[in-house]
Coordinates of C-alpha atoms in Angstrom, one line a residue:
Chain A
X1 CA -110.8 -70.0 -103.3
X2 CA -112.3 -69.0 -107.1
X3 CA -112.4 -65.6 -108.0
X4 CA -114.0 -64.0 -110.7
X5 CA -113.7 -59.8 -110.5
X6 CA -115.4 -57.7 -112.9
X7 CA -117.2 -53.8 -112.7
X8 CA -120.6 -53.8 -111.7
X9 CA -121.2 -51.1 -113.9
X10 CA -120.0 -49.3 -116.7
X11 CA -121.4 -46.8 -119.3
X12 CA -120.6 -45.5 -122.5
X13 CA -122.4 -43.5 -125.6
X14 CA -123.5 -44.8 -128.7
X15 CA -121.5 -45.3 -131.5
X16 CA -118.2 -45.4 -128.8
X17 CA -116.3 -48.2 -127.6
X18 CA -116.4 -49.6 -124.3
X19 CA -113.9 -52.3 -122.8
X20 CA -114.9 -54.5 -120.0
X21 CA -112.2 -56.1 -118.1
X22 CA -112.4 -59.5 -115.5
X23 CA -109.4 -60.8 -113.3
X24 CA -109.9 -64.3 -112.3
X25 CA -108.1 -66.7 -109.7
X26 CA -110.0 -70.5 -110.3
X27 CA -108.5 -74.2 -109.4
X28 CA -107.3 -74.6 -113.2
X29 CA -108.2 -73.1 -116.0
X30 CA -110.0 -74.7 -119.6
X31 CA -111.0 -71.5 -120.9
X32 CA -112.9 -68.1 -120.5
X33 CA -116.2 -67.2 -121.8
X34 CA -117.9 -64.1 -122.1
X35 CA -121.9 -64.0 -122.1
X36 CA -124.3 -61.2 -122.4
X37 CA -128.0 -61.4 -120.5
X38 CA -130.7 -59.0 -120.8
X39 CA -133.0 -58.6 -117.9
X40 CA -134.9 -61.0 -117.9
X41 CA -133.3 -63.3 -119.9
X42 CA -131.2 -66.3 -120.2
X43 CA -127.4 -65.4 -121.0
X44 CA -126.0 -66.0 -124.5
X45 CA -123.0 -67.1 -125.6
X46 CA -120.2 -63.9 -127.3
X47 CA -117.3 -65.7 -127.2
X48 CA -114.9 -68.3 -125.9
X49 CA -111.3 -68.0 -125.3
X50 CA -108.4 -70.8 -124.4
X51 CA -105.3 -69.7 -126.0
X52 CA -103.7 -65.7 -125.1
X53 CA -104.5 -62.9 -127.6
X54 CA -107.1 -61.3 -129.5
X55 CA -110.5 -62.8 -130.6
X56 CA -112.6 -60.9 -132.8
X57 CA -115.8 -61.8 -134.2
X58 CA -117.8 -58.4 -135.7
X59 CA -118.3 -55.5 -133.2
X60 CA -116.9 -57.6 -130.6
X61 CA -113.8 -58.8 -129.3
X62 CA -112.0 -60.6 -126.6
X63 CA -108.8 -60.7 -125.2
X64 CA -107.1 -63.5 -122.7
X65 CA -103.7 -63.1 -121.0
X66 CA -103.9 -66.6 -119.0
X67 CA -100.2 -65.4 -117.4
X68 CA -102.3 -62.8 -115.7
X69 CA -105.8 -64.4 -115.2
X70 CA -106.6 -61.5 -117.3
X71 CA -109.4 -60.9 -120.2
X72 CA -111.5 -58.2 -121.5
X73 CA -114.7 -57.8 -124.0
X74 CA -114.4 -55.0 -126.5
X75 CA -117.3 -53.6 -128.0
X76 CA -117.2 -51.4 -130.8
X77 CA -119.7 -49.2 -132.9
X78 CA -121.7 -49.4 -129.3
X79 CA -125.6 -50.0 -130.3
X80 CA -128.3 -49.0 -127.7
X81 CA -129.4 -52.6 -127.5
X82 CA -126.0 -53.3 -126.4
X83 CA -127.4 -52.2 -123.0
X84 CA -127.3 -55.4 -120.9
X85 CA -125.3 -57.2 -117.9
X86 CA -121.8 -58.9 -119.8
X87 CA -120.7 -61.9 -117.8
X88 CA -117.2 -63.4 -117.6
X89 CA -117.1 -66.9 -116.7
X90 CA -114.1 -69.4 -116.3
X91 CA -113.8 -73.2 -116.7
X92 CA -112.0 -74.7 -114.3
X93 CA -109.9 -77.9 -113.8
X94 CA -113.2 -79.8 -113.0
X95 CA -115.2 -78.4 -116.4
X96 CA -117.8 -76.1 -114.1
X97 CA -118.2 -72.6 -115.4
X98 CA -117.6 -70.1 -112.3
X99 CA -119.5 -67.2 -113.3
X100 CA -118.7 -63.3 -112.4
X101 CA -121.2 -61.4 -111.2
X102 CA -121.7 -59.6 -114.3
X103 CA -121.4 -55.9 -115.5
X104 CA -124.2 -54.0 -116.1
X105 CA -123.5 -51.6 -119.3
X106 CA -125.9 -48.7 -120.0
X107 CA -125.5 -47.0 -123.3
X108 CA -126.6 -43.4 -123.6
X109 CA -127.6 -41.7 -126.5
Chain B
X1 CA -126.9 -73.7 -133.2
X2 CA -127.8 -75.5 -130.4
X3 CA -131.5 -75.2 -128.4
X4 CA -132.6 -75.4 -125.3
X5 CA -136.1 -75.3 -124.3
X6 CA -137.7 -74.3 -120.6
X7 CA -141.1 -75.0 -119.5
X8 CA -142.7 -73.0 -118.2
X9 CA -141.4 -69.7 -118.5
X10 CA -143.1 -68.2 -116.2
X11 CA -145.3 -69.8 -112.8
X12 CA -146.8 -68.3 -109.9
X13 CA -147.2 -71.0 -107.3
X14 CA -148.5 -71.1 -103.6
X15 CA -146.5 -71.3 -100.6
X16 CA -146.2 -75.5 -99.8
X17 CA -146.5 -76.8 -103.3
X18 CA -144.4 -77.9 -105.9
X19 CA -143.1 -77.0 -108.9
X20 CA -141.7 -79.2 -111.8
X21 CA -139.3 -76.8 -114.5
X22 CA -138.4 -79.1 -117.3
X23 CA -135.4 -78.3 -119.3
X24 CA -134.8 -79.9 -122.9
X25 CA -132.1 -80.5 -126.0
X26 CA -134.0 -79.9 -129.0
X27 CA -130.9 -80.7 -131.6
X28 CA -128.5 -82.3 -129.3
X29 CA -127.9 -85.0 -127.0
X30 CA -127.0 -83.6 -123.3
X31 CA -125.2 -86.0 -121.3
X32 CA -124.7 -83.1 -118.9
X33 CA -126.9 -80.4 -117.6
X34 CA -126.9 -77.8 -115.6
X35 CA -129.7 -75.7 -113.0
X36 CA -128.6 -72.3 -111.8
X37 CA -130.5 -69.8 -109.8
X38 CA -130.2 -66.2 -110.3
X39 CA -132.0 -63.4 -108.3
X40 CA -132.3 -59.6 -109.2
X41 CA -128.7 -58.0 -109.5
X42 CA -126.9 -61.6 -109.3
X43 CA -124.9 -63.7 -111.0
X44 CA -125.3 -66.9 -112.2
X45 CA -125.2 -69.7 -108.9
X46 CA -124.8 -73.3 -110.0
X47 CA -127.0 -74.9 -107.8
X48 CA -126.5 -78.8 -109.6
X49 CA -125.1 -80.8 -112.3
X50 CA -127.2 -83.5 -114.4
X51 CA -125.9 -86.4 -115.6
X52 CA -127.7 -88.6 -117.7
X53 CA -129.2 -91.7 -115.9
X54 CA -127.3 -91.5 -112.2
X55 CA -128.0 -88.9 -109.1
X56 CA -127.4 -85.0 -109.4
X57 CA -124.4 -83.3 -108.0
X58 CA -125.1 -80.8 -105.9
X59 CA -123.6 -77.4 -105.0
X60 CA -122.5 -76.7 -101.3
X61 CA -125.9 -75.3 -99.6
X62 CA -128.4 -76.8 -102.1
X63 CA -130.4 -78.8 -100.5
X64 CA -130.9 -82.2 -102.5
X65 CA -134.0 -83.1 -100.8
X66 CA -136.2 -80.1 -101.6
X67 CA -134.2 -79.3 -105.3
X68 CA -135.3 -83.1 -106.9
X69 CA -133.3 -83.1 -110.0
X70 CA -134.2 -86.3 -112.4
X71 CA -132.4 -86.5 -115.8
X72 CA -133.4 -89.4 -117.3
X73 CA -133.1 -88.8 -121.0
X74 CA -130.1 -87.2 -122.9
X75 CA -132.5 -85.0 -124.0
X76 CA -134.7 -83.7 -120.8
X77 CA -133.7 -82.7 -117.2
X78 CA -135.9 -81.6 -114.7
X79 CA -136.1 -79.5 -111.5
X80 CA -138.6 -80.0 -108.7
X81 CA -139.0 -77.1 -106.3
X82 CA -140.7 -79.1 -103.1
X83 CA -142.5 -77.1 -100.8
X84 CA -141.9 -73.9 -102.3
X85 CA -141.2 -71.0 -100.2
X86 CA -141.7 -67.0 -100.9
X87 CA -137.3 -67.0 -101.0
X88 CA -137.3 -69.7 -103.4
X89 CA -139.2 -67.2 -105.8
X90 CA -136.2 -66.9 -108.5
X91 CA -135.0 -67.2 -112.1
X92 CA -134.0 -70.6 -112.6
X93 CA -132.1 -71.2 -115.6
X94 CA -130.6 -74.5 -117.2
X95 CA -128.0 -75.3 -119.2
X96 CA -126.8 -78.6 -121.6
X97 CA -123.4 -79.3 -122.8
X98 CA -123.2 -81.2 -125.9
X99 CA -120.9 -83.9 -125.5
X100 CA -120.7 -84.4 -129.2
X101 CA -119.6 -81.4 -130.3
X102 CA -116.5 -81.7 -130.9
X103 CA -114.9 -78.1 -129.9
X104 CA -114.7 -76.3 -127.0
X105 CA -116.9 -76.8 -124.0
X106 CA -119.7 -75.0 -124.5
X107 CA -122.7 -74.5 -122.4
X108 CA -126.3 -73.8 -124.2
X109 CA -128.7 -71.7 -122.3
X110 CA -132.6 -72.4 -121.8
X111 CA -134.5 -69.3 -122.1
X112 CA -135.5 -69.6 -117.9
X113 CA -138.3 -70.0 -115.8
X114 CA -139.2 -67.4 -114.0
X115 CA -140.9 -69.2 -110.3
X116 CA -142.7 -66.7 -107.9
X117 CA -144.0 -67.8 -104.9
X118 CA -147.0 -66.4 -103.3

């Protein structure tokens, strides 16, 4: 079956940085995306990543290893409105996102 | 960047009726779209893809007959909740890949509708 493993919950302090991993196991792969959602709210889109290494885009960045179903988000500077659920998501051989069920990140003060 | 509009974002419904969400492009033609369902502390669940003029795809479980999905625009999908239950009370989001982009396969997020049941 498709797997998508990432922490249910992580926290950190402001200003810090946090790094949020996922493992995934899916029928093909067409690229990994990372989404943040605040309760509530619809997700929106951080970043996209196809080809291994590093993508960085501002305060945040995101890392693939496709040899080892492998990615992380990297947050930097860590903001308090950073607080919200980060989703991984893969694309599989059929173009359908499976999703993650999200970590939750609270920042403290 | 790409928009995509709900309606409504929020509606309180009675227990037997039915509920239309409409999900829209603003900027972009959608040949695809997407409804998930989310409740509290889930993920995302796709529960059917949209294609522009022919019948929904739907997800293992979903049932077709009580989910009416109609996309008959490239621009505008909708979801019909039929005989709404208390359990279907959810947040339904929607999502539209633009088919014209030209880069990777993006999915653009409506803003959700949030459906309670009563």
């Amino acid at each position: 079956g498709q797997n998508i493993d990432q922490p249910t919950e992580m926290t950190a302090t402001e200003g810090a940085i946090v790094q949020i991993n996922c493992t995934y196991q899916t029928s093909g792969f067409n690229g990994l995306f990372w989404y943040q959602q605040h309760a509530g709210e619809a997700p929106t889109f951080l970043s996209y990543n196809v080809l291994d290494g590093l993508e960085e885009k501002g305060r945040f960045s995101s890392f693939l290893s496709r040899s080892k179903g492998y990615s992380y988000l990297l947050l930097k500077e860590l903001q308090m409105k950073d607080s919200a659920s980060y989703l991984c998501a893969v694309m599989d051989s059929n173009y359908q996102l499976i999703w993650g069920a999200g970590t939750k990140l609270i920042i403290k003060p | 960047g790409a928009v995509v509009s709900q309606h409504p974002s929020r509606v309180i419904c009675k227990s037997g009726t039915s509920v239309k969400i409409e999900c829209r492009s603003l900027d972009f033609q959608a040949t695809t779209m997407f409804w998930y369902r989310q409740f509290p502390k889930q993920s995302l669940m796709l529960m059917a893809t949209s294609n522009e003029g022919s019948k929904a795809t739907y997800e293992q479980g979903v049932e077709k007959d009580k989910f009416l999905i109609n996309h008959a625009s490239l621009t505008l999908s909708t979801l019909t909740v039929t005989s709404a239950h208390p359990e279907d009370s959810s947040f339904y989001i929607c999502s539209a890949r633009d088919a014209t982009s030209g880069g990777f396969d993006e999915q653009y997020f409506g803003p959700g509708t949030r459906l309670t049941v009563t």
